[in-house]
PDB file of C-alpha atoms in Angstrom:
ATOM      1  CA  GLN O   1      -8.098  -1.653  -4.480  1.00 45.00           C
ATOM      2  CA  LEU O   2      -6.491   1.337  -3.153  1.00 46.00           C
ATOM      3  CA  THR O   3      -7.493   0.324   0.148  1.00 42.00           C
ATOM      4  CA  MET O   4      -9.782  -1.724   1.848  1.00 37.00           C
ATOM      5  CA  SER O   5      -8.418  -3.943   4.438  1.00 37.00           C
ATOM      6  CA  LEU O   6      -9.148  -6.122   7.182  1.00 37.00           C
ATOM      7  CA  ASN O   7     -10.808  -5.898  10.485  1.00 40.00           C
ATOM      8  CA  SER O   8      -8.683  -8.531  12.064  1.00 39.00           C
ATOM      9  CA  SER O   9     -11.101  -8.816  14.976  1.00 39.00           C
ATOM     10  CA  THR O  10     -13.952  -9.891  12.688  1.00 43.00           C
ATOM     11  CA  LEU O  11     -11.972 -11.904  10.185  1.00 45.00           C
ATOM     12  CA  LEU O  12     -13.627 -15.211  10.755  1.00 43.00           C
ATOM     13  CA  ASN O  13     -17.042 -13.723  11.484  1.00 46.00           C
ATOM     14  CA  GLU O  14     -17.167 -12.340   7.970  1.00 43.00           C
ATOM     15  CA  GLU O  15     -16.481 -15.758   6.528  1.00 42.00           C
ATOM     16  CA  LYS O  16     -19.127 -17.349   8.755  1.00 44.00           C
ATOM     17  CA  ALA O  17     -21.753 -14.991   7.382  1.00 44.00           C
ATOM     18  CA  GLN O  18     -20.903 -16.128   3.876  1.00 42.00           C
ATOM     19  CA  GLY O  19     -20.857 -19.867   4.440  1.00 42.00           C
ATOM     20  CA  PRO O  20     -21.603 -22.784   6.790  1.00 39.00           C
ATOM     21  CA  LYS O  21     -20.789 -22.266  10.419  1.00 40.00           C
ATOM     22  CA  ARG O  22     -17.661 -24.106  11.406  1.00 39.00           C
ATOM     23  CA  ASN O  23     -17.636 -26.498  14.332  1.00 37.00           C
ATOM     24  CA  SER O  24     -14.967 -26.888  16.990  1.00 37.00           C
ATOM     25  CA  GLU O  25     -13.189 -29.659  15.081  1.00 37.00           C
ATOM     26  CA  CYS O  26     -12.856 -27.387  12.075  1.00 38.00           C
ATOM     27  CA  LEU O  27     -11.454 -24.585  14.191  1.00 36.00           C
ATOM     28  CA  GLU O  28      -8.897 -26.967  15.663  1.00 35.00           C
ATOM     29  CA  SER O  29      -7.798 -28.010  12.175  1.00 36.00           C
ATOM     30  CA  LEU O  30      -7.367 -24.358  11.226  1.00 36.00           C
ATOM     31  CA  GLU O  31      -4.771 -23.937  13.939  1.00 36.00           C
ATOM     32  CA  LEU O  32      -2.753 -26.828  12.515  1.00 35.00           C
ATOM     33  CA  GLN O  33      -2.711 -25.531   8.959  1.00 37.00           C
ATOM     34  CA  THR O  34       0.095 -23.382   7.599  1.00 39.00           C
ATOM     35  CA  PRO O  35       0.634 -21.377   4.396  1.00 36.00           C
ATOM     36  CA  SER O  36       2.262 -24.465   2.853  1.00 38.00           C
ATOM     37  CA  SER O  37      -1.135 -26.163   3.030  1.00 38.00           C
ATOM     38  CA  PHE O  38      -2.090 -24.207  -0.044  1.00 34.00           C
ATOM     39  CA  GLN O  39       0.009 -24.880  -3.107  1.00 40.00           C
ATOM     40  CA  ASP O  40      -1.478 -21.848  -4.836  1.00 53.00           C
ATOM     41  CA  ASN O  41      -0.592 -19.385  -2.109  1.00 62.00           C
ATOM     42  CA  PRO O  42       1.050 -16.534  -4.067  1.00 68.00           C
ATOM     43  CA  LEU O  43       2.547 -15.098  -0.870  1.00 82.00           C
ATOM     44  CA  GLN O  44       4.397 -18.215   0.245  1.00 81.00           C
ATOM     45  CA  GLN O  45       7.738 -17.123  -1.205  1.00 87.00           C
ATOM     46  CA  LEU O  46       7.955 -14.025   0.973  1.00 91.00           C
ATOM     47  CA  GLN O  47      10.890 -13.696   3.349  1.00 94.00           C
ATOM     48  CA  LEU O  48       8.957 -12.969   6.517  1.00 95.00           C
ATOM     49  CA  ALA O  49       9.785 -12.748  10.187  1.00 96.00           C
ATOM     50  CA  SER O  50       8.370 -15.528  12.342  1.00 96.00           C
ATOM     51  CA  GLN O  51       4.594 -15.283  12.612  1.00 95.00           C
ATOM     52  CA  GLU O  52       4.495 -17.421  15.725  1.00 96.00           C
ATOM     53  CA  VAL O  53       3.435 -14.377  17.736  1.00 96.00           C
ATOM     54  CA  LEU O  54       0.333 -14.052  15.553  1.00 96.00           C
ATOM     55  CA  GLU O  55      -0.421 -17.751  15.876  1.00 95.00           C
ATOM     56  CA  LYS O  56      -0.320 -17.441  19.654  1.00 95.00           C
ATOM     57  CA  ALA O  57      -2.488 -14.325  19.594  1.00 95.00           C
ATOM     58  CA  LYS O  58      -5.035 -16.092  17.382  1.00 94.00           C
ATOM     59  CA  LYS O  59      -5.324 -18.918  19.884  1.00 94.00           C
ATOM     60  CA  SER O  60      -5.689 -16.608  22.871  1.00 93.00           C
ATOM     61  CA  GLY O  61      -8.316 -14.449  21.167  1.00 94.00           C
ATOM     62  CA  ARG O  62      -9.000 -10.753  21.397  1.00 95.00           C
ATOM     63  CA  SER O  63      -6.893  -8.583  23.660  1.00 95.00           C
ATOM     64  CA  LYS O  64      -6.746  -5.001  24.884  1.00 95.00           C
ATOM     65  CA  CYS O  65      -5.152  -2.104  23.074  1.00 97.00           C
ATOM     66  CA  PRO O  66      -2.470  -0.714  25.420  1.00 96.00           C
ATOM     67  CA  ARG O  67      -3.562   2.832  24.580  1.00 96.00           C
ATOM     68  CA  CYS O  68      -7.351   2.925  24.325  1.00 97.00           C
ATOM     69  CA  SER O  69      -8.137  -0.411  26.033  1.00 96.00           C
ATOM     70  CA  SER O  70     -10.427  -1.438  23.169  1.00 96.00           C
ATOM     71  CA  SER O  71     -10.776  -5.153  22.519  1.00 96.00           C
ATOM     72  CA  ARG O  72      -8.964  -6.069  19.301  1.00 96.00           C
ATOM     73  CA  MET O  73      -7.342  -8.985  17.497  1.00 93.00           C
ATOM     74  CA  PHE O  74      -3.607  -8.609  16.687  1.00 96.00           C
ATOM     75  CA  TYR O  75      -3.549  -4.778  16.616  1.00 96.00           C
ATOM     76  CA  CYS O  76      -5.592  -1.667  17.278  1.00 96.00           C
ATOM     77  CA  TYR O  77      -6.622  -0.118  13.981  1.00 94.00           C
ATOM     78  CA  THR O  78      -7.350   3.262  15.551  1.00 94.00           C
ATOM     79  CA  CYS O  79      -4.216   3.666  17.675  1.00 95.00           C
ATOM     80  CA  PHE O  80      -1.900   1.872  15.228  1.00 95.00           C
ATOM     81  CA  VAL O  81      -0.291  -0.329  17.877  1.00 96.00           C
ATOM     82  CA  PRO O  82      -0.233  -4.096  18.547  1.00 97.00           C
ATOM     83  CA  VAL O  83      -2.508  -5.422  21.277  1.00 97.00           C
ATOM     84  CA  GLU O  84      -1.189  -6.663  24.606  1.00 95.00           C
ATOM     85  CA  THR O  85      -0.823 -10.272  23.411  1.00 95.00           C
ATOM     86  CA  VAL O  86       1.391  -9.165  20.509  1.00 96.00           C
ATOM     87  CA  PRO O  87       4.620  -7.713  21.975  1.00 95.00           C
ATOM     88  CA  THR O  88       5.984  -4.884  19.845  1.00 94.00           C
ATOM     89  CA  LYS O  89       9.470  -6.410  19.997  1.00 95.00           C
ATOM     90  CA  GLU O  90       8.147  -9.484  18.150  1.00 95.00           C
ATOM     91  CA  ILE O  91       6.758  -7.420  15.281  1.00 96.00           C
ATOM     92  CA  PRO O  92       9.246  -6.736  12.450  1.00 97.00           C
ATOM     93  CA  THR O  93      10.175  -3.170  11.567  1.00 97.00           C
ATOM     94  CA  VAL O  94      10.762  -2.190   7.948  1.00 98.00           C
ATOM     95  CA  LYS O  95      12.919   0.758   6.910  1.00 97.00           C
ATOM     96  CA  LEU O  96      11.677   2.385   3.710  1.00 97.00           C
ATOM     97  CA  PRO O  97      13.738   4.291   1.116  1.00 96.00           C
ATOM     98  CA  LEU O  98      11.267   7.188   1.113  1.00 96.00           C
ATOM     99  CA  LYS O  99       8.378   8.603   3.128  1.00 97.00           C
ATOM    100  CA  ILE O 100       4.804   7.489   2.587  1.00 98.00           C
ATOM    101  CA  ASP O 101       1.624   9.487   3.147  1.00 98.00           C
ATOM    102  CA  ILE O 102      -1.647   7.573   3.219  1.00 97.00           C
ATOM    103  CA  ILE O 103      -4.819   9.599   2.713  1.00 97.00           C
ATOM    104  CA  LYS O 104      -7.735   7.747   4.226  1.00 95.00           C
ATOM    105  CA  HIS O 105     -11.322   8.414   3.180  1.00 92.00           C
ATOM    106  CA  PRO O 106     -13.422   9.415   6.242  1.00 90.00           C
ATOM    107  CA  ASN O 107     -15.991   6.732   5.416  1.00 86.00           C
ATOM    108  CA  GLU O 108     -13.455   3.958   5.052  1.00 83.00           C
ATOM    109  CA  THR O 109     -13.982   1.521   7.911  1.00 82.00           C
ATOM    110  CA  ASP O 110     -10.925   1.601  10.163  1.00 84.00           C
ATOM    111  CA  GLY O 111     -11.011  -2.117  10.833  1.00 85.00           C
ATOM    112  CA  LYS O 112     -11.102  -2.968   7.131  1.00 83.00           C
ATOM    113  CA  SER O 113      -8.124  -0.894   6.081  1.00 88.00           C
ATOM    114  CA  THR O 114      -4.775  -2.519   5.321  1.00 93.00           C
ATOM    115  CA  ALA O 115      -3.190   0.935   5.567  1.00 95.00           C
ATOM    116  CA  VAL O 116      -2.670   0.358   9.270  1.00 96.00           C
ATOM    117  CA  HIS O 117      -0.322  -2.528   8.414  1.00 97.00           C
ATOM    118  CA  ALA O 118       2.100  -0.055   6.854  1.00 97.00           C
ATOM    119  CA  LYS O 119       1.999   2.205   9.908  1.00 97.00           C
ATOM    120  CA  LEU O 120       2.539  -0.721  12.268  1.00 97.00           C
ATOM    121  CA  LEU O 121       5.462  -2.155  10.320  1.00 98.00           C
ATOM    122  CA  ALA O 122       7.164   1.042   9.114  1.00 98.00           C
ATOM    123  CA  PRO O 123       6.195   3.543  11.832  1.00 97.00           C
ATOM    124  CA  ASP O 124       9.047   5.957  11.136  1.00 97.00           C
ATOM    125  CA  ASP O 125       8.276   6.324   7.441  1.00 98.00           C
ATOM    126  CA  VAL O 126       4.474   6.156   7.197  1.00 98.00           C
ATOM    127  CA  THR O 127       1.913   8.828   8.099  1.00 97.00           C
ATOM    128  CA  ILE O 128      -1.841   8.338   7.846  1.00 97.00           C
ATOM    129  CA  TYR O 129      -4.132  11.333   7.260  1.00 96.00           C
ATOM    130  CA  LYS O 130      -7.909  11.302   7.395  1.00 95.00           C
ATOM    131  CA  TYR O 131      -9.373  13.303   4.522  1.00 95.00           C
ATOM    132  CA  PRO O 132      -9.949  16.270   4.246  1.00 94.00           C
ATOM    133  CA  CYS O 133      -7.102  16.926   6.683  1.00 95.00           C
ATOM    134  CA  ILE O 134      -4.157  16.432   4.319  1.00 96.00           C
ATOM    135  CA  PRO O 135      -0.908  18.343   3.713  1.00 95.00           C
ATOM    136  CA  GLU O 136      -0.294  20.956   1.063  1.00 94.00           C
ATOM    137  CA  TYR O 137       1.931  19.369  -1.571  1.00 93.00           C
ATOM    138  CA  GLU O 138       2.217  22.155  -4.128  1.00 88.00           C
ATOM    139  CA  GLU O 139       5.710  23.385  -3.228  1.00 87.00           C
ATOM    140  CA  LYS O 140       7.099  19.854  -3.226  1.00 89.00           C
ATOM    141  CA  ARG O 141       5.543  18.463  -6.389  1.00 88.00           C
ATOM    142  CA  HIS O 142       8.949  17.880  -7.962  1.00 89.00           C
ATOM    143  CA  GLU O 143       9.767  15.252  -5.322  1.00 92.00           C
ATOM    144  CA  ILE O 144       6.356  13.672  -4.674  1.00 94.00           C
ATOM    145  CA  ALA O 145       4.270  11.159  -6.628  1.00 95.00           C
ATOM    146  CA  LEU O 146       0.784   9.718  -6.196  1.00 96.00           C
ATOM    147  CA  VAL O 147      -0.002   6.052  -6.786  1.00 95.00           C
ATOM    148  CA  PHE O 148      -3.322   6.034  -8.579  1.00 92.00           C
ATOM    149  CA  PRO O 149      -4.400   4.531 -11.921  1.00 87.00           C
ATOM    150  CA  GLY O 150      -5.554   6.828 -14.688  1.00 85.00           C
ATOM    151  CA  PRO O 151      -5.122   7.822 -18.329  1.00 88.00           C
ATOM    152  CA  ASN O 152      -2.082   9.965 -17.493  1.00 88.00           C
ATOM    153  CA  SER O 153      -0.390   7.636 -15.038  1.00 92.00           C
ATOM    154  CA  VAL O 154       3.144   6.400 -15.710  1.00 94.00           C
ATOM    155  CA  SER O 155       5.077   3.311 -14.653  1.00 93.00           C
ATOM    156  CA  VAL O 156       7.548   3.227 -11.789  1.00 94.00           C
ATOM    157  CA  LYS O 157      10.538   3.041 -14.130  1.00 91.00           C
ATOM    158  CA  ASP O 158       9.580   6.401 -15.644  1.00 91.00           C
ATOM    159  CA  ILE O 159       9.399   8.307 -12.347  1.00 91.00           C
ATOM    160  CA  ALA O 160      12.871   9.842 -12.569  1.00 84.00           C
ATOM    161  CA  PHE O 161      12.268  11.018 -16.134  1.00 86.00           C
ATOM    162  CA  HIS O 162       9.030  12.790 -15.294  1.00 86.00           C
ATOM    163  CA  LEU O 163      10.210  14.285 -12.007  1.00 82.00           C
ATOM    164  CA  GLN O 164      13.278  15.675 -13.760  1.00 79.00           C
ATOM    165  CA  LYS O 165      11.133  17.376 -16.354  1.00 74.00           C
ATOM    166  CA  TYR O 166       8.731  18.584 -13.711  1.00 68.00           C
ATOM    167  CA  SER O 167      11.561  20.127 -11.747  1.00 65.00           C
ATOM    168  CA  LYS O 168      12.792  21.934 -14.846  1.00 57.00           C
ATOM    169  CA  LYS O 169       9.364  23.408 -15.448  1.00 57.00           C
ATOM    170  CA  GLY O 170       9.401  24.938 -11.998  1.00 52.00           C
ATOM    171  CA  VAL O 171       6.815  24.126  -9.377  1.00 46.00           C
ATOM    172  CA  SER O 172       6.271  27.586  -7.948  1.00 45.00           C
ATOM    173  CA  ASP O 173       5.790  29.607 -11.117  1.00 45.00           C
ATOM    174  CA  LYS O 174       2.222  30.783 -10.613  1.00 42.00           C
ATOM    175  CA  ASP O 175       2.172  32.659 -13.922  1.00 38.00           C
ATOM    176  CA  ASP O 176       2.950  29.563 -15.926  1.00 40.00           C
ATOM    177  CA  ASP O 177      -0.275  27.854 -16.908  1.00 38.00           C
ATOM    178  CA  CYS O 178       1.612  24.628 -17.503  1.00 37.00           C
ATOM    179  CA  SER O 179       2.638  24.476 -13.863  1.00 35.00           C
ATOM    180  CA  ARG O 180      -0.976  24.057 -12.898  1.00 40.00           C
ATOM    181  CA  GLU O 181      -1.621  21.209 -15.334  1.00 41.00           C
ATOM    182  CA  PRO O 182      -0.885  17.612 -14.397  1.00 43.00           C
ATOM    183  CA  PHE O 183       2.700  17.157 -15.444  1.00 41.00           C
ATOM    184  CA  LEU O 184       1.863  13.915 -17.151  1.00 42.00           C
ATOM    185  CA  LYS O 185       0.160  15.796 -19.977  1.00 41.00           C
ATOM    186  CA  GLN O 186       3.243  17.917 -20.620  1.00 41.00           C
ATOM    187  CA  ALA O 187       5.529  14.889 -20.769  1.00 44.00           C
ATOM    188  CA  LYS O 188       3.977  13.504 -23.931  1.00 45.00           C
ATOM    189  CA  ILE O 189       5.568  16.162 -26.142  1.00 44.00           C
ATOM    190  CA  GLU O 190       8.996  14.557 -25.847  1.00 50.00           C
ATOM    191  CA  THR O 191      10.245  12.130 -28.474  1.00 55.00           C
ATOM    192  CA  LYS O 192      11.443   8.662 -27.552  1.00 57.00           C
ATOM    193  CA  GLU O 193      15.042   9.666 -28.249  1.00 59.00           C
ATOM    194  CA  GLU O 194      14.776  12.684 -25.978  1.00 57.00           C
ATOM    195  CA  GLU O 195      13.244  10.518 -23.298  1.00 57.00           C
ATOM    196  CA  LYS O 196      16.028   7.975 -23.600  1.00 56.00           C
ATOM    197  CA  ASN O 197      18.747  10.605 -23.332  1.00 56.00           C
ATOM    198  CA  LEU O 198      17.104  12.292 -20.394  1.00 53.00           C
ATOM    199  CA  ASN O 199      16.603   8.999 -18.595  1.00 54.00           C
ATOM    200  CA  GLU O 200      20.287   8.163 -18.988  1.00 56.00           C
ATOM    201  CA  CYS O 201      21.174  11.531 -17.562  1.00 52.00           C
ATOM    202  CA  ILE O 202      18.817  11.139 -14.635  1.00 48.00           C
ATOM    203  CA  LEU O 203      20.211   7.759 -13.628  1.00 50.00           C
ATOM    204  CA  ASN O 204      23.492   9.507 -12.845  1.00 50.00           C
ATOM    205  CA  ASP O 205      21.851  12.535 -11.268  1.00 47.00           C
ATOM    206  CA  ARG O 206      21.698  12.318  -7.488  1.00 42.00           C
ATOM    207  CA  SER O 207      20.798  15.957  -6.866  1.00 42.00           C
ATOM    208  CA  GLU O 208      18.094  16.501  -4.256  1.00 39.00           C
ATOM    209  CA  GLY O 209      15.957  18.481  -6.660  1.00 36.00           C
ATOM    210  CA  THR O 210      15.180  15.500  -8.893  1.00 47.00           C
ATOM    211  CA  LYS O 211      14.857  12.713  -6.350  1.00 83.00           C
ATOM    212  CA  LEU O 212      11.562  11.208  -5.263  1.00 92.00           C
ATOM    213  CA  LYS O 213      11.193  11.742  -1.531  1.00 94.00           C
ATOM    214  CA  LYS O 214       7.572  10.929  -0.839  1.00 97.00           C
ATOM    215  CA  ILE O 215       4.876   8.728  -2.296  1.00 97.00           C
ATOM    216  CA  ILE O 216       1.147   9.131  -1.631  1.00 98.00           C
ATOM    217  CA  PHE O 217      -1.491   6.398  -1.476  1.00 97.00           C
ATOM    218  CA  ILE O 218      -5.254   6.776  -1.160  1.00 95.00           C
ATOM    219  CA  ASP O 219      -6.951   4.473   1.329  1.00 93.00           C
ATOM    220  CA  SER O 220     -10.532   4.082   0.193  1.00 88.00           C
ATOM    221  CA  THR O 221     -12.927   1.819  -1.640  1.00 81.00           C
ATOM    222  CA  TRP O 222     -12.744   2.513  -5.354  1.00 74.00           C
ATOM    223  CA  ASN O 223     -16.217   3.991  -5.353  1.00 76.00           C
ATOM    224  CA  GLN O 224     -15.133   6.594  -2.781  1.00 82.00           C
ATOM    225  CA  THR O 225     -11.912   7.736  -4.422  1.00 87.00           C
ATOM    226  CA  ASN O 226     -13.325  10.452  -6.685  1.00 87.00           C
ATOM    227  CA  LYS O 227     -13.702  13.050  -3.948  1.00 88.00           C
ATOM    228  CA  ILE O 228     -10.082  12.640  -2.870  1.00 94.00           C
ATOM    229  CA  ILE O 229      -8.413  12.303  -6.267  1.00 93.00           C
ATOM    230  CA  THR O 230     -10.131  15.474  -7.516  1.00 93.00           C
ATOM    231  CA  ASP O 231      -9.027  17.520  -4.496  1.00 94.00           C
ATOM    232  CA  GLU O 232      -7.096  20.578  -5.695  1.00 94.00           C
ATOM    233  CA  ARG O 233      -4.241  19.812  -3.315  1.00 95.00           C
ATOM    234  CA  LEU O 234      -3.473  16.651  -5.298  1.00 95.00           C
ATOM    235  CA  GLN O 235      -3.734  18.196  -8.746  1.00 92.00           C
ATOM    236  CA  GLY O 236      -0.543  18.315 -10.771  1.00 90.00           C
ATOM    237  CA  LEU O 237       1.137  15.487  -8.899  1.00 93.00           C
ATOM    238  CA  LEU O 238       2.863  12.810 -10.910  1.00 94.00           C
ATOM    239  CA  GLN O 239       0.614   9.738 -10.971  1.00 95.00           C
ATOM    240  CA  ILE O 240       2.001   6.213 -10.861  1.00 95.00           C
ATOM    241  CA  GLU O 241       0.140   3.051 -11.817  1.00 91.00           C
ATOM    242  CA  LEU O 242       1.067  -0.517 -10.941  1.00 88.00           C
ATOM    243  CA  LYS O 243      -0.223  -2.403 -13.955  1.00 78.00           C
ATOM    244  CA  THR O 244       1.430  -5.800 -13.728  1.00 71.00           C
ATOM    245  CA  ARG O 245       0.557  -6.984 -10.205  1.00 76.00           C
ATOM    246  CA  LYS O 246      -2.556  -8.930  -9.246  1.00 72.00           C
ATOM    247  CA  THR O 247      -4.296  -8.625  -5.923  1.00 71.00           C
ATOM    248  CA  CYS O 248      -4.573 -11.385  -3.334  1.00 75.00           C
ATOM    249  CA  PHE O 249      -6.983  -9.316  -1.279  1.00 63.00           C
ATOM    250  CA  TRP O 250      -9.970 -11.224   0.034  1.00 59.00           C
ATOM    251  CA  ARG O 251     -12.240  -8.157  -0.251  1.00 61.00           C
ATOM    252  CA  HIS O 252     -11.639  -7.570  -3.945  1.00 57.00           C
ATOM    253  CA  GLN O 253     -14.429  -5.367  -5.287  1.00 57.00           C
ATOM    254  CA  LYS O 254     -16.713  -6.983  -7.794  1.00 60.00           C
ATOM    255  CA  GLY O 255     -16.396  -5.567 -11.277  1.00 58.00           C
ATOM    256  CA  LYS O 256     -12.886  -4.157 -10.726  1.00 62.00           C
ATOM    257  CA  PRO O 257      -9.790  -5.578 -12.454  1.00 56.00           C
ATOM    258  CA  ASP O 258      -7.526  -7.835 -10.423  1.00 62.00           C
ATOM    259  CA  THR O 259      -4.708  -5.325 -10.899  1.00 60.00           C
ATOM    260  CA  TYR O 260      -6.501  -3.006  -8.442  1.00 68.00           C
ATOM    261  CA  LEU O 261      -4.588  -3.684  -5.257  1.00 85.00           C
ATOM    262  CA  SER O 262      -5.304  -3.280  -1.567  1.00 85.00           C
ATOM    263  CA  THR O 263      -3.387  -0.432   0.059  1.00 92.00           C
ATOM    264  CA  ILE O 264      -0.677  -2.559   1.653  1.00 94.00           C
ATOM    265  CA  GLU O 265      -0.202  -4.538  -1.558  1.00 91.00           C
ATOM    266  CA  ALA O 266       0.164  -1.315  -3.552  1.00 93.00           C
ATOM    267  CA  ILE O 267       2.743   0.004  -1.090  1.00 96.00           C
ATOM    268  CA  TYR O 268       4.706  -3.246  -1.121  1.00 95.00           C
ATOM    269  CA  TYR O 269       4.747  -3.725  -4.893  1.00 93.00           C
ATOM    270  CA  PHE O 270       5.572  -0.073  -5.500  1.00 96.00           C
ATOM    271  CA  LEU O 271       8.596  -0.327  -3.214  1.00 97.00           C
ATOM    272  CA  VAL O 272       9.810  -3.541  -4.842  1.00 94.00           C
ATOM    273  CA  ASP O 273       9.610  -1.922  -8.280  1.00 93.00           C
ATOM    274  CA  TYR O 274      11.159   1.302  -6.980  1.00 95.00           C
ATOM    275  CA  HIS O 275      14.047  -0.638  -5.468  1.00 95.00           C
ATOM    276  CA  GLN O 276      14.790  -2.357  -8.751  1.00 93.00           C
ATOM    277  CA  GLU O 277      13.890   0.302 -11.318  1.00 92.00           C
ATOM    278  CA  ILE O 278      14.972   3.513  -9.587  1.00 91.00           C
ATOM    279  CA  LEU O 279      17.542   2.510  -6.981  1.00 92.00           C
ATOM    280  CA  ARG O 280      18.910  -0.053  -9.438  1.00 92.00           C
ATOM    281  CA  GLU O 281      19.580  -2.594  -6.715  1.00 94.00           C
ATOM    282  CA  ASN O 282      18.836  -6.297  -6.512  1.00 95.00           C
ATOM    283  CA  TYR O 283      15.749  -7.000  -4.462  1.00 95.00           C
ATOM    284  CA  LYS O 284      16.423  -9.422  -1.618  1.00 95.00           C
ATOM    285  CA  GLY O 285      13.206  -9.264   0.359  1.00 96.00           C
ATOM    286  CA  GLN O 286      13.917  -5.953   2.094  1.00 96.00           C
ATOM    287  CA  TYR O 287      10.227  -4.956   2.168  1.00 97.00           C
ATOM    288  CA  ASP O 288       8.599  -8.388   2.415  1.00 97.00           C
ATOM    289  CA  ASN O 289       7.683  -7.857   6.062  1.00 97.00           C
ATOM    290  CA  LEU O 290       5.262  -5.126   5.005  1.00 97.00           C
ATOM    291  CA  LEU O 291       3.010  -8.104   4.245  1.00 96.00           C
ATOM    292  CA  PHE O 292       3.602  -9.640   7.681  1.00 97.00           C
ATOM    293  CA  PHE O 293      -0.030  -9.212   8.783  1.00 96.00           C
ATOM    294  CA  PHE O 294      -1.521  -9.389   5.301  1.00 92.00           C
ATOM    295  CA  SER O 295      -0.020 -12.780   4.463  1.00 92.00           C
ATOM    296  CA  PHE O 296      -1.056 -14.230   7.816  1.00 93.00           C
ATOM    297  CA  MET O 297      -4.635 -13.044   7.349  1.00 90.00           C
ATOM    298  CA  TYR O 298      -4.669 -14.244   3.753  1.00 87.00           C
ATOM    299  CA  THR O 299      -3.775 -17.736   4.945  1.00 86.00           C
ATOM    300  CA  LEU O 300      -6.326 -17.546   7.746  1.00 86.00           C
ATOM    301  CA  ILE O 301      -9.097 -16.605   5.319  1.00 82.00           C
ATOM    302  CA  LYS O 302      -7.969 -19.227   2.801  1.00 80.00           C
ATOM    303  CA  ASN O 303      -8.033 -21.915   5.481  1.00 79.00           C
ATOM    304  CA  ALA O 304     -11.433 -20.772   6.691  1.00 77.00           C
ATOM    305  CA  LYS O 305     -12.908 -20.997   3.210  1.00 73.00           C
ATOM    306  CA  CYS O 306     -11.371 -24.422   2.679  1.00 75.00           C
ATOM    307  CA  CYS O 307     -12.666 -25.668   5.988  1.00 77.00           C
ATOM    308  CA  ALA O 308     -16.133 -24.306   5.226  1.00 69.00           C
ATOM    309  CA  GLY O 309     -16.187 -26.326   2.001  1.00 66.00           C
ATOM    310  CA  LYS O 310     -15.723 -23.421  -0.396  1.00 56.00           C
ATOM    311  CA  ASP O 311     -13.646 -23.525  -3.528  1.00 51.00           C
TER     312      ASP O 311
END
C-alpha cells in the first residue's frame, strides 16, 4: 500500500463503526495496555524513543495545531507539525542517508496518509508534493529511483548496478531512443557474469555520478496510482520493489498482496535494506523511529479490536 495512512484524530471512531461500541471500562483498560500485551506484535522489537508523550496526548484528547489551530490528535496532517500537547522536543528526529520525495495523490485523504509520519520524523530529508505539482526529474535520473512494484522493478541490492549502467547511457542524450525508455528494460541484455563484475566495481565506486541521492514514493491508494505512475515526468526512472516485507497496516486494501506496504512502512523497509545492501553497514536501529507514530497507532488499533471482542 503505497500509502494510505491514518487519521489519528479518528482512529478509534473508525474501529467503533466496525464493531461494538466500547464502554468506559474498556477505554480505561486500553490505557493500561502496552505493545507487550500482544505476543504477535511484529513491531515490538523496534528500538524506539519513549512514546510516553503520545500516551499522555491520547489521555488528554485532541489539541490545537500551533499553525492552523485545527483540532487534531497527536499531529496536524496538513501542516506537518505536532499538536500543542505533543512538544516537538519530545518527538525523535531521524537523519536519513538520502533525500525522499513523496508524491501524494490529490484525492488521498490527508488524515489517512502515513506519509506525514516521515515528514514529522525526518523533516530535513523529506518533501511532500501534491500531484500534479511535482519536480522535473529527467536531468537527475542517474541518481534517483522510484519505489513502485512492476514487471521491470529491481531489488534494493541491484540499485548500484542499474544506476551505474544508466549513468553510462547518458541521461541527457535526447537523440538516443534508449534514453527515453525505462532503464530497467535495457539492463536485461547483460549476462550474469557482466552483472557480477560491474557490481563489484560499483561497490568500490564512490563517485557522485553513480550514487543514489534521492528516492521517490507515491502516496495513494493502489487504485489511484495509475495516473501518477504513468506521468511522463516519472518515465525512465529506475523502479525498486520491496518484495519480502509484509504490511502491518490496519487499512490494508482487500484483494492486494500483503507485500503492498503503507507509505511509512515502504520508506522504513527501503532504508533498512539500503543501509545493509548499498551502504554495507550493520543495521542497528538507525531508522526505527520512522515508525514512532505508526507503531503506537498499530498498538492502539490492536488493543481496540481486542477490547471490542474481535479476533
